[in-house]
XYZ file of C-alpha atoms in Angstrom:
755
model
C -12.137 -2.564 -18.492
C -12.619 -5.036 -21.347
C -15.871 -6.399 -19.888
C -18.377 -4.765 -17.522
C -18.425 -7.948 -15.428
C -14.631 -8.113 -15.165
C -13.106 -6.444 -12.132
C -9.881 -4.448 -12.184
C -8.453 -7.166 -9.922
C -9.179 -9.786 -12.566
C -8.051 -7.720 -15.513
C -4.768 -6.582 -13.988
C -3.869 -9.802 -12.190
C -0.967 -10.559 -14.534
C 0.257 -6.968 -14.728
C 0.774 -6.249 -11.036
C 3.853 -7.376 -9.084
C 2.662 -10.310 -6.967
C 3.693 -8.788 -3.637
C 2.026 -5.480 -4.423
C -1.164 -7.195 -5.574
C -1.253 -9.125 -2.310
C -0.790 -5.915 -0.276
C -3.778 -4.339 -2.005
C -5.910 -7.457 -1.434
C -4.972 -7.213 2.235
C -6.082 -3.578 2.366
C -9.364 -4.478 0.682
C -9.914 -7.147 3.339
C -9.172 -4.576 6.040
C -11.866 -2.321 4.558
C -14.300 -5.236 4.749
C -13.339 -5.964 8.350
C -13.769 -2.315 9.322
C -17.235 -2.247 7.769
C -18.046 -5.325 9.859
C -16.755 -3.610 12.987
C -13.893 -6.105 13.374
C -11.094 -3.496 13.265
C -11.021 -0.675 15.800
C -11.215 2.769 14.139
C -7.834 4.084 15.360
C -6.041 1.004 14.074
C -7.901 1.223 10.761
C -7.050 4.926 10.464
C -3.329 4.235 10.756
C -3.716 1.278 8.383
C -5.301 3.384 5.641
C -2.857 6.253 6.214
C 0.010 3.873 5.555
C -1.722 3.171 2.235
C -1.890 6.864 1.369
C -5.632 7.174 2.073
C -5.893 10.493 3.897
C -8.664 12.568 5.411
C -10.017 15.744 3.899
C -11.789 18.874 5.160
C -15.433 18.350 6.140
C -14.980 14.586 6.564
C -16.304 14.983 10.104
C -19.712 15.494 8.482
C -19.953 19.206 9.233
C -19.496 22.440 7.312
C -19.703 25.922 8.783
C -21.803 28.306 6.679
C -20.425 31.440 8.329
C -23.145 31.549 10.948
C -23.267 28.018 12.323
C -22.161 24.458 11.540
C -24.425 22.522 9.214
C -24.651 18.743 9.192
C -23.543 16.979 6.008
C -25.645 13.866 5.667
C -23.935 10.812 4.250
C -25.675 7.448 3.661
C -23.165 5.460 5.764
C -24.772 6.376 9.098
C -22.409 5.949 12.053
C -19.712 4.032 10.179
C -16.323 5.756 10.436
C -12.901 5.292 8.835
C -11.064 6.848 11.770
C -11.733 9.086 14.773
C -14.319 11.721 13.796
C -14.031 10.714 10.138
C -17.222 9.714 8.330
C -16.919 6.671 6.054
C -18.648 8.127 3.003
C -17.039 11.564 3.240
C -14.648 12.221 0.318
C -10.970 11.872 1.127
C -7.573 12.474 -0.381
C -5.345 9.889 -2.073
C -1.643 10.645 -1.804
C 0.436 8.851 -4.416
C 4.169 8.512 -3.856
C 6.290 9.410 -6.855
C 9.861 8.539 -5.759
C 12.195 11.444 -6.591
C 9.327 12.813 -8.696
C 9.970 10.650 -11.753
C 6.996 9.793 -13.973
C 6.712 7.939 -17.263
C 4.195 8.845 -19.942
C 2.149 5.712 -19.275
C 2.080 6.422 -15.546
C 0.889 9.954 -16.272
C -1.914 8.616 -18.464
C -3.080 6.269 -15.724
C -3.025 9.114 -13.197
C -5.178 11.127 -15.619
C -7.672 8.253 -15.862
C -7.845 7.959 -12.075
C -8.314 11.712 -11.609
C -11.160 11.573 -14.075
C -12.903 8.458 -12.781
C -12.433 8.735 -9.008
C -11.567 12.377 -8.308
C -12.372 15.879 -9.622
C -10.192 15.674 -12.766
C -7.377 17.574 -11.041
C -3.869 16.212 -10.408
C -2.063 18.143 -7.683
C 1.744 18.173 -7.358
C 2.836 18.476 -3.723
C 5.960 20.019 -2.228
C 7.238 16.458 -1.680
C 6.971 15.506 -5.358
C 3.852 13.407 -4.713
C 0.666 13.510 -6.757
C -2.545 13.998 -4.787
C -6.108 13.293 -5.882
C -8.965 14.743 -3.833
C -12.623 13.836 -3.315
C -11.960 10.067 -3.500
C -14.262 7.534 -1.776
C -12.403 5.020 0.357
C -14.090 2.053 -1.292
C -12.660 3.111 -4.664
C -9.101 3.063 -3.345
C -8.263 -0.650 -3.802
C -9.020 -0.525 -7.544
C -7.247 2.820 -7.785
C -4.186 1.210 -6.173
C -4.355 -1.795 -8.523
C -4.344 0.429 -11.572
C -1.328 2.260 -10.196
C 0.414 -0.992 -9.300
C 0.042 -2.180 -12.885
C 2.268 0.730 -13.971
C 4.760 0.373 -11.122
C 3.413 2.862 -8.577
C 2.635 2.129 -4.935
C 0.857 4.343 -2.439
C 2.315 2.398 0.486
C 3.544 4.647 3.318
C 2.574 7.841 1.515
C 1.107 9.030 4.843
C 1.153 7.918 8.470
C 4.103 7.393 10.798
C 6.391 6.075 8.094
C 9.169 6.954 5.666
C 7.457 9.375 3.296
C 8.202 9.882 -0.364
C 11.971 10.123 -0.906
C 12.599 13.351 -2.787
C 15.519 14.418 -4.944
C 16.676 17.201 -7.211
C 14.568 17.062 -10.401
C 17.672 17.909 -12.443
C 19.713 15.009 -11.057
C 21.654 13.457 -13.888
C 21.391 16.466 -16.200
C 22.576 19.183 -13.805
C 25.650 21.322 -14.410
C 26.559 21.670 -10.731
C 26.064 18.129 -9.398
C 28.880 16.019 -7.997
C 27.137 12.971 -9.480
C 23.648 11.726 -10.298
C 21.858 10.953 -7.010
C 18.898 9.261 -8.730
C 20.048 5.618 -8.366
C 20.814 6.210 -4.682
C 17.391 7.763 -4.040
C 15.835 4.855 -5.912
C 17.737 2.249 -3.892
C 16.959 3.836 -0.519
C 13.283 4.269 -1.460
C 12.695 0.583 -2.050
C 15.055 -0.610 0.699
C 13.110 1.243 3.394
C 9.643 0.710 1.879
C 7.809 -1.564 4.308
C 11.034 -2.301 6.192
C 10.489 -3.692 9.695
C 12.736 -1.049 11.211
C 10.465 1.716 9.891
C 7.168 0.473 11.337
C 7.429 1.762 14.904
C 7.927 5.491 14.443
C 6.212 8.110 16.571
C 5.939 10.424 13.547
C 6.787 10.624 9.879
C 10.350 10.504 8.534
C 11.415 12.515 5.490
C 14.434 11.969 3.255
C 15.863 14.184 0.496
C 18.793 13.920 -1.924
C 20.713 16.729 -3.574
C 23.495 16.575 -6.127
C 25.206 19.759 -4.949
C 25.496 22.171 -2.043
C 24.510 25.514 -3.509
C 21.236 25.084 -5.364
C 17.748 24.802 -3.933
C 16.505 21.801 -5.907
C 17.101 19.083 -3.299
C 16.348 20.991 -0.075
C 18.360 18.516 1.995
C 18.789 20.994 4.837
C 15.300 20.675 6.328
C 14.780 16.940 6.247
C 15.054 14.212 8.871
C 17.786 12.777 6.676
C 19.414 14.805 3.911
C 22.074 13.398 1.594
C 24.196 15.764 -0.500
C 26.455 14.178 -3.108
C 30.180 14.732 -2.759
C 33.412 13.084 -3.873
C 36.953 12.798 -2.676
C 40.136 11.422 -4.143
C 42.186 8.700 -2.497
C 45.299 7.274 -4.125
C 44.272 8.747 -7.446
C 40.785 7.235 -7.312
C 37.640 9.329 -7.112
C 35.318 8.007 -4.435
C 31.623 8.797 -4.125
C 29.936 9.615 -0.874
C 27.451 11.931 0.819
C 27.485 14.794 3.245
C 24.825 13.338 5.490
C 22.576 15.645 7.502
C 20.097 14.658 10.213
C 17.418 16.273 12.320
C 16.219 19.053 10.036
C 12.575 20.007 9.766
C 10.085 22.823 9.266
C 6.710 22.816 11.045
C 6.006 25.188 13.896
C 9.533 24.744 15.286
C 11.902 24.775 12.281
C 15.391 23.415 12.786
C 18.336 23.246 10.446
C 19.720 19.777 9.894
C 23.073 18.968 11.516
C 26.022 17.409 9.764
C 26.188 13.750 10.777
C 29.055 12.774 8.481
C 31.120 14.941 6.122
C 31.779 11.959 3.855
C 29.621 8.884 4.224
C 30.833 6.313 1.670
C 28.157 5.291 -0.825
C 28.311 1.707 0.464
C 27.268 2.909 3.936
C 24.246 4.936 2.831
C 21.602 2.227 3.228
C 22.810 0.602 6.467
C 23.363 4.000 8.103
C 19.846 5.087 7.139
C 18.544 1.799 8.562
C 20.410 2.337 11.825
C 19.066 5.900 12.094
C 15.544 4.561 11.604
C 16.079 2.005 14.370
C 17.293 4.620 16.829
C 14.382 6.902 15.920
C 11.886 4.058 16.385
C 13.417 3.018 19.702
C 14.075 6.393 21.343
C 11.848 8.867 19.511
C 8.967 10.466 21.406
C 5.707 8.489 21.222
C 3.381 10.268 23.636
C 3.744 13.971 22.789
C 3.115 14.164 19.056
C 4.371 17.754 18.896
C 7.827 16.530 19.966
C 7.948 13.258 18.052
C 9.978 14.164 14.949
C 13.631 13.161 14.682
C 14.779 16.767 15.084
C 13.610 16.720 18.700
C 15.434 13.465 19.418
C 18.686 14.812 17.945
C 18.301 17.994 19.962
C 17.514 16.070 23.155
C 20.436 13.659 22.853
C 22.900 16.015 21.231
C 24.438 15.242 17.863
C 27.457 13.344 19.230
C 25.392 11.033 21.429
C 22.890 10.493 18.632
C 25.733 9.607 16.296
C 27.246 7.230 18.852
C 23.941 5.406 19.208
C 23.492 5.167 15.438
C 26.983 3.763 14.892
C 26.428 1.303 17.737
C 23.171 0.224 16.104
C 24.911 0.005 12.724
C 27.295 -2.597 14.147
C 24.385 -4.731 15.343
C 22.561 -4.858 12.011
C 22.097 -8.159 10.305
C 24.065 -8.008 7.024
C 21.859 -7.371 4.007
C 23.067 -7.827 0.438
C 20.781 -4.993 -0.680
C 23.056 -2.508 1.088
C 25.501 -2.599 -1.797
C 23.868 -4.695 -4.545
C 22.526 -1.591 -6.284
C 26.052 -0.193 -6.648
C 26.818 -2.764 -9.331
C 24.393 -1.011 -11.683
C 24.163 2.714 -11.078
C 22.766 3.182 -14.585
C 19.453 1.514 -13.733
C 17.698 4.889 -13.569
C 19.412 6.428 -16.596
C 17.255 8.027 -19.268
C 17.844 7.851 -23.002
C 17.095 10.930 -25.125
C 14.821 10.536 -28.108
C 16.927 12.571 -30.496
C 20.435 14.032 -30.675
C 20.995 17.415 -29.081
C 20.752 20.492 -31.265
C 21.201 24.279 -31.078
C 18.394 26.730 -30.319
C 17.020 28.116 -33.616
C 17.948 31.712 -34.273
C 15.444 34.516 -34.721
C 13.177 33.644 -31.805
C 10.590 36.268 -30.865
C 10.621 38.177 -27.576
C 7.831 36.064 -26.075
C 9.772 32.853 -26.666
C 12.968 34.384 -25.290
C 11.198 35.474 -22.114
C 9.808 31.960 -21.604
C 13.216 30.432 -22.350
C 14.925 32.633 -19.728
C 12.701 31.414 -16.904
C 11.561 27.966 -18.001
C 14.524 26.361 -19.767
C 17.680 25.241 -17.998
C 20.637 24.116 -20.123
C 21.566 20.520 -19.373
C 25.054 19.239 -18.720
C 24.655 17.337 -21.969
C 25.292 19.709 -24.881
C 22.328 20.517 -27.076
C 19.622 19.648 -24.531
C 17.447 21.666 -22.213
C 15.316 20.828 -19.177
C 11.954 22.566 -19.548
C 9.938 23.623 -16.504
C 6.173 23.516 -16.958
C 4.659 26.099 -14.650
C 1.590 24.758 -12.837
C -0.575 27.366 -11.082
C -0.842 26.144 -7.464
C 0.579 22.771 -8.528
C -2.587 21.784 -10.414
C -3.175 20.361 -13.874
C -6.179 18.644 -15.377
C -6.606 15.073 -16.554
C -6.883 16.305 -20.162
C -3.637 18.250 -19.788
C -1.963 15.188 -18.269
C -2.909 13.042 -21.269
C -1.729 15.684 -23.718
C 1.494 16.062 -21.746
C 2.113 12.321 -21.979
C 1.881 12.660 -25.766
C 4.404 15.522 -25.694
C 6.764 13.444 -23.573
C 6.758 10.750 -26.237
C 7.079 13.338 -29.004
C 10.004 15.292 -27.557
C 11.851 13.608 -24.701
C 11.705 9.862 -24.810
C 9.538 9.497 -21.717
C 11.128 11.694 -19.076
C 9.226 13.877 -16.591
C 9.868 14.956 -12.981
C 7.631 16.576 -10.375
C 9.407 19.346 -8.473
C 9.324 20.484 -4.838
C 8.036 23.878 -5.984
C 4.994 22.197 -7.520
C 5.947 22.289 -11.184
C 6.929 19.656 -13.762
C 10.224 19.312 -15.603
C 10.636 17.732 -19.032
C 14.249 16.662 -19.496
C 16.250 15.837 -22.593
C 14.460 18.262 -24.906
C 16.726 18.962 -27.903
C 17.220 22.721 -27.984
C 16.128 22.797 -31.604
C 12.692 21.530 -30.515
C 12.123 24.192 -27.857
C 9.983 26.555 -30.022
C 7.755 23.697 -31.174
C 7.437 22.310 -27.650
C 6.530 25.714 -26.280
C 3.823 26.084 -28.946
C 2.444 22.641 -28.064
C 2.459 23.511 -24.349
C 0.617 26.749 -25.064
C -2.009 24.799 -26.992
C -2.846 22.782 -23.866
C -2.667 25.730 -21.483
C 0.735 24.866 -20.022
C 2.934 27.350 -21.855
C 3.048 29.954 -19.083
C 6.481 31.373 -18.296
C 7.821 32.779 -15.051
C 8.988 29.517 -13.495
C 10.928 30.161 -10.296
C 10.009 33.864 -10.228
C 7.936 35.947 -7.830
C 4.718 35.063 -9.684
C 5.347 31.293 -9.430
C 3.975 30.976 -5.905
C 4.073 27.749 -3.937
C 1.141 26.861 -1.671
C -0.180 23.990 0.411
C -3.871 22.985 -0.021
C -4.881 25.159 2.967
C -8.576 25.556 3.722
C -9.571 24.238 0.292
C -9.184 20.613 1.382
C -6.962 20.370 4.478
C -8.579 19.789 7.868
C -5.910 21.877 9.622
C -6.037 24.874 7.308
C -6.664 28.167 9.121
C -6.512 30.624 6.220
C -6.840 30.142 2.485
C -3.262 29.836 1.284
C -4.232 28.766 -2.241
C -6.623 31.642 -2.851
C -4.132 34.120 -1.413
C -1.400 32.726 -3.665
C -3.651 32.895 -6.691
C -4.586 36.510 -5.966
C -0.965 37.503 -5.320
C 0.175 35.887 -8.542
C -2.601 37.643 -10.487
C -1.774 41.076 -9.112
C 1.980 40.683 -9.604
C 1.485 39.524 -13.188
C -0.736 42.524 -13.849
C 2.170 44.785 -12.932
C 3.964 43.552 -16.055
C 6.924 45.745 -16.885
C 6.265 47.825 -13.748
C 7.528 44.918 -11.654
C 11.200 45.777 -10.976
C 13.783 43.380 -12.381
C 15.401 42.972 -8.960
C 12.116 41.654 -7.566
C 11.385 39.086 -10.264
C 13.637 36.413 -8.785
C 12.099 36.503 -5.301
C 10.283 33.453 -3.961
C 6.885 33.572 -2.240
C 5.465 30.562 -0.404
C 2.289 30.192 1.631
C 1.078 27.661 4.197
C -2.473 27.488 5.504
C -1.257 26.776 9.054
C 1.895 26.379 11.144
C 2.649 22.908 9.774
C 4.584 24.532 6.924
C 3.542 22.252 4.061
C 4.008 25.298 1.793
C 7.631 25.554 3.064
C 7.199 29.255 3.878
C 10.215 29.302 6.221
C 12.657 29.101 3.305
C 11.019 31.734 1.078
C 12.045 35.346 0.629
C 8.470 36.201 1.584
C 6.634 33.466 3.458
C 3.111 33.433 4.818
C 1.363 31.080 7.223
C -2.329 31.205 8.000
C -3.490 32.436 11.415
C -6.655 34.061 12.712
C -7.188 37.133 14.863
C -10.157 38.571 16.752
C -11.188 42.085 15.706
C -14.192 43.656 17.351
C -15.454 40.291 18.500
C -15.191 38.714 15.036
C -12.575 36.415 13.584
C -10.520 37.789 10.722
C -8.264 35.719 8.432
C -4.629 36.769 8.752
C -1.247 35.571 7.522
C 1.905 35.680 9.611
C 4.703 37.258 7.567
C 8.116 35.522 7.519
C 10.895 37.277 5.590
C 14.419 36.520 4.472
C 14.401 32.723 4.285
C 16.899 31.093 1.977
C 15.651 28.786 -0.787
C 19.186 28.357 -2.122
C 21.843 26.213 -0.440
C 19.342 23.382 -0.032
C 17.014 25.600 2.005
C 19.977 27.109 3.795
C 18.311 29.222 6.488
C 14.917 30.193 7.822
C 13.263 33.576 7.711
C 12.268 35.929 10.520
C 8.669 36.141 11.734
C 7.544 39.762 11.562
C 3.858 39.896 12.442
C 0.358 39.043 11.274
C -1.291 40.877 8.378
C -5.015 40.807 7.557
C -5.385 38.413 4.641
C -6.914 41.006 2.318
C -3.951 43.319 2.891
C -1.214 40.808 2.113
C -0.914 41.857 -1.581
C -0.394 45.464 -0.463
C 2.231 44.325 2.044
C 4.095 42.376 -0.621
C 4.197 45.341 -2.974
C 5.408 47.689 -0.230
C 8.169 45.330 0.963
C 9.302 44.558 -2.566
C 9.353 48.259 -3.390
C 11.386 49.025 -0.295
C 13.880 46.297 -1.192
C 14.280 47.545 -4.754
C 14.797 51.130 -3.598
C 17.252 50.327 -0.788
C 19.143 47.408 -2.323
C 22.924 47.837 -2.348
C 24.573 46.590 -5.541
C 23.649 42.964 -6.250
C 22.493 42.386 -2.695
C 20.079 39.467 -2.299
C 16.799 39.826 -0.449
C 18.130 37.492 2.267
C 21.180 39.699 2.778
C 19.083 42.859 2.639
C 16.718 41.633 5.364
C 19.623 40.671 7.596
C 21.078 44.152 7.063
C 17.962 46.220 7.758
C 16.525 43.912 10.447
C 12.982 43.329 11.597
C 12.145 46.812 12.753
C 11.739 48.502 9.382
C 9.716 45.633 7.937
C 7.618 45.524 11.070
C 6.662 49.168 10.533
C 5.054 48.247 7.211
C 3.080 45.453 8.877
C 1.934 47.789 11.649
C 0.511 50.247 9.128
C -1.611 47.509 7.587
C -2.976 45.857 10.700
C -5.892 48.209 11.343
C -9.012 47.251 9.421
C -12.470 48.875 9.291
C -15.344 47.491 11.384
C -17.427 44.708 9.868
C -20.354 47.075 9.371
C -18.188 49.445 7.293
C -16.380 46.904 5.105
C -17.272 43.219 5.646
C -14.864 42.086 2.898
C -12.018 41.960 5.448
C -14.009 39.379 7.413
C -14.088 36.851 4.553
C -11.117 34.978 3.192
C -9.832 35.105 -0.364
C -11.964 32.930 -2.644
C -14.590 32.226 0.014
C -17.750 34.365 0.228
C -18.688 33.052 3.688
C -18.045 35.108 6.787
C -14.682 33.824 7.982
C -14.662 31.069 10.570
C -12.310 28.449 11.912
C -15.300 26.244 12.684
C -14.432 23.968 9.748
C -11.094 22.921 11.216
C -10.850 19.238 12.082
C -8.419 16.826 13.635
C -5.297 16.458 11.533
C -4.189 13.061 10.323
C -0.655 14.052 9.450
C 0.720 12.328 12.529
C -1.532 9.292 12.306
C -2.130 7.126 15.339
C 0.666 5.519 17.331
C 0.202 1.821 16.688
C 3.171 -0.292 17.833
C 4.707 -2.822 15.471
C 3.424 -5.732 17.555
C -0.162 -4.475 17.383
C 0.019 -3.987 13.633
C 1.408 -7.515 13.348
C -1.316 -9.054 15.486
C -3.994 -7.194 13.520
C -2.433 -8.568 10.353
C -2.545 -12.094 11.794
C -6.231 -11.707 12.598
C -6.900 -10.545 9.064
C -5.101 -13.644 7.720
C -7.325 -15.904 9.824
C -10.352 -14.108 8.360
C -9.040 -14.707 4.841
C -8.389 -18.373 5.688
C -12.022 -18.712 6.730
C -13.182 -17.140 3.472
C -11.018 -19.528 1.440
C -12.350 -22.474 3.425
C -15.904 -21.423 2.591
C -14.878 -21.532 -1.078
C -13.483 -25.094 -0.555
C -9.950 -23.881 -1.194
C -8.320 -26.278 1.292
C -4.701 -25.558 0.373
C -5.252 -21.797 0.381
C -7.016 -21.850 3.742
C -4.246 -23.932 5.317
C -1.571 -21.624 3.901
C -3.320 -18.540 5.280
C -3.848 -20.147 8.702
C -0.154 -21.055 8.891
C 0.735 -17.533 7.767
C -1.452 -16.070 10.494
C 0.394 -18.029 13.187
C 3.773 -17.059 11.767
C 2.798 -13.393 11.608
C 1.566 -13.380 15.207
C 4.697 -15.182 16.408
C 6.905 -12.787 14.480
C 5.085 -9.724 15.829
C 5.944 -10.805 19.377
C 9.421 -12.143 18.702
C 10.631 -9.162 16.656
C 10.593 -7.209 19.883
C 13.142 -9.598 21.327
C 15.290 -9.882 18.211
C 15.348 -6.833 15.963
C 17.302 -8.721 13.311
C 14.596 -11.348 12.937
C 14.024 -12.223 9.278
C 11.064 -13.643 7.361
C 12.156 -17.285 7.131
C 9.505 -19.485 8.857
C 12.129 -21.769 10.433
C 13.916 -18.782 11.949
C 10.674 -17.288 13.250
C 9.625 -20.557 14.884
C 13.070 -21.149 16.404
C 13.291 -17.629 17.820
C 9.724 -17.798 19.096
C 10.591 -21.056 20.862
C 13.675 -19.488 22.460
C 12.027 -16.298 23.666
C 8.448 -17.323 24.389
C 8.206 -21.119 24.726
C 11.350 -22.049 26.594
C 10.751 -19.139 28.927
C 7.056 -20.148 29.288
C 6.077 -16.533 28.597
C 3.548 -17.712 26.009
C 2.025 -20.370 28.238
C -1.661 -20.006 29.001
C -2.683 -19.976 32.659
C -4.870 -23.012 32.163
C -3.833 -24.599 28.858
C -0.085 -24.290 29.385
C 1.895 -24.806 26.130
C -1.117 -25.988 24.124
C -1.462 -22.980 21.809
C 2.280 -22.672 21.174
C 2.300 -26.335 20.142
C -0.255 -25.537 17.436
C 2.418 -23.424 15.753
C 5.156 -26.065 16.111
C 2.896 -28.816 14.731
C 1.744 -26.742 11.790
C 5.296 -25.705 10.997
C 6.508 -29.324 11.093
C 3.713 -30.249 8.664
C 4.626 -27.425 6.298
C 1.340 -25.571 6.765
C -0.621 -28.131 4.787
C -3.960 -29.886 5.276
C -5.085 -33.085 3.583
C -8.818 -32.477 3.798
C -11.378 -29.792 4.385
C -11.859 -31.071 7.920
C -8.135 -30.844 8.587
C -8.041 -27.325 7.144
C -10.993 -26.362 9.299
C -9.139 -27.576 12.381
C -6.031 -25.689 11.311
C -7.980 -22.447 10.887
C -9.494 -22.919 14.352
C -6.043 -23.533 15.815
C -4.696 -20.449 14.073
C -7.461 -18.364 15.619
C -6.633 -19.771 19.059
C -2.923 -19.111 18.548
C -3.574 -15.494 17.519
C -5.866 -15.035 20.523
C -3.125 -16.435 22.766
C -0.634 -14.016 21.203
C -2.943 -11.145 22.086
C -3.178 -12.403 25.638
C 0.585 -12.777 25.867
C 1.074 -9.219 24.594
C -1.468 -7.926 27.096
C 0.379 -9.683 29.942
C 3.856 -8.617 28.844
C 3.079 -5.235 27.352
C 4.963 -3.292 29.967
C 8.068 -5.413 29.466
C 8.116 -4.994 25.698
C 9.937 -2.064 24.198
C 6.641 -0.866 22.737
C 4.309 -1.085 25.738
C 0.549 -1.166 25.580
C -1.046 2.229 26.106
C -3.126 2.480 29.243
């Protein structure tokens, strides 16, 4: 900051988009209200999750030392930021990076934030997000402001919302794409961000784009909504569209997505996605969280019935110019190279050639390459991020993508610059080769930071990678292209189902003691957009997983027929032969003979699952109307604060806004196409709640509803402080009446009050 007394809010006030700045102010107010006990903890938990502020392991204030749980004392006392979540305990900040695209300036800001608020580590997730860990909740508003100033929002990074929209990191430069999906991913991202029809989900909703069918980069096959680019020719004209898939998902019950439409015209992409969201919000499971993803709804209804309901909903949608406006400029996300393309210099040494084979992909544009930067476990430091931003400016003209396998891709590198770029990457510790090979292992955070982690997926992955690299030339060529992925629990954040060799953390009792294990899943298909899932074989003691990998890989290499893939090989030999290897490794010595088996990789403590907490992945079910009423209450609070500062106009505006928000929260249930125009809100509220007398108080009759009508007729203005004071009081009464109305009518609303 330019002055110690100047806040980030002051300094960045002209650099943030107005709407985004307001959203962050609102969140800061919600933090204040929670500290004052004016927001219930479950509601606040869902509120912060929808801002990307997530829990972290040990945030229940306890840590197991291997013998018993020890209390972690924090200065906040009993204050919580959610159920069993201590206020002062460090948390995780998930930052949405739509389709993984980052600019150099954005990367520099992320480096600053990692350094100032976190542990100097930036972590790339399997959904192309960036995560920072060990962040205090009260630092998050300023963190969000600094991101907003460079065009990044954390809104709906977690919680029951549309998560980060992912896409192939090679979109636009790929040799196999039908067309560049980037502008479509960009349009859908911002169309659904904060959309009313996406606020009443029972669980999260994930979207992915791919430019082609055969590669793995987009992974459209295991998403709630997957869009794969395709074209067709009509009357000599090439038309763009998507093979649209719905109802895919991993987790404990993986399901392949089903084909919803073989050719959805590009103009129908946004409204169809909106209609799908509406059906999911209306009919998706809300009580049983384990059955609340879209895949269960599609399975329950059947694809044809689901499709009928979506098309019926599509016809009811209020027309929106945004559905097709973006099609007039599909070059909005184009990137411009810094220099002309050029050939690869001759005479490269063997080390460079090896790196080039695994880490450089020729672009569709002649003379350019897309360079993969291999990140061990998806991590890089703040210093590396700053240096990388400099290299982006030096070589590419500001183009970087996060990938779903936790690496980074620099695009538009002239081939003639590849040796120099590789040398620069080596100088900052990012010149490692082996991208996309058996040593480039993908892992979720596991027990390092995740509350649901059962076994240490990161430490296992690190150890596996180390041992496989040590094999050097002894590692058979046929094994080098295999994919290994590890998840710390059944939630599959490491995407182990679609790996050749996948592992998910479990525990087993041996001789009365818990032992860390990993369930082995073999033969998944990373290609074809995550085309099929592997077979579960059995659980292996964690310390014996490296041995299991070497044995299975060796067996594959020895028994492989021709150019047979590992997926094909596993389908040919079946479970039985692989299971025999697992069986041989399951017996471990007693604790007294070799206690090392009773500790996890990277953790000297005796293994325990006593550190597991309550996951926040699902968030809390908070209906749209309750979120709206909570927002109205917060606006009344802000109106009171402005009044105390003698800001009469501001207080009146907030009070009016509070009444409109409360009225809209109720009325939206009656009219799903309700917009944001105050006149429309008031008119619809009058139709559905005043004319029907549903809003009438038992004793005061229409009194509180008339506060809204009067304020609306007067334009939400007050001529004096006294008048503004009265307006704020009336707004509070109106919001209270809205709560009472909701309590009376809850069972008749589509989103009933929970008993």
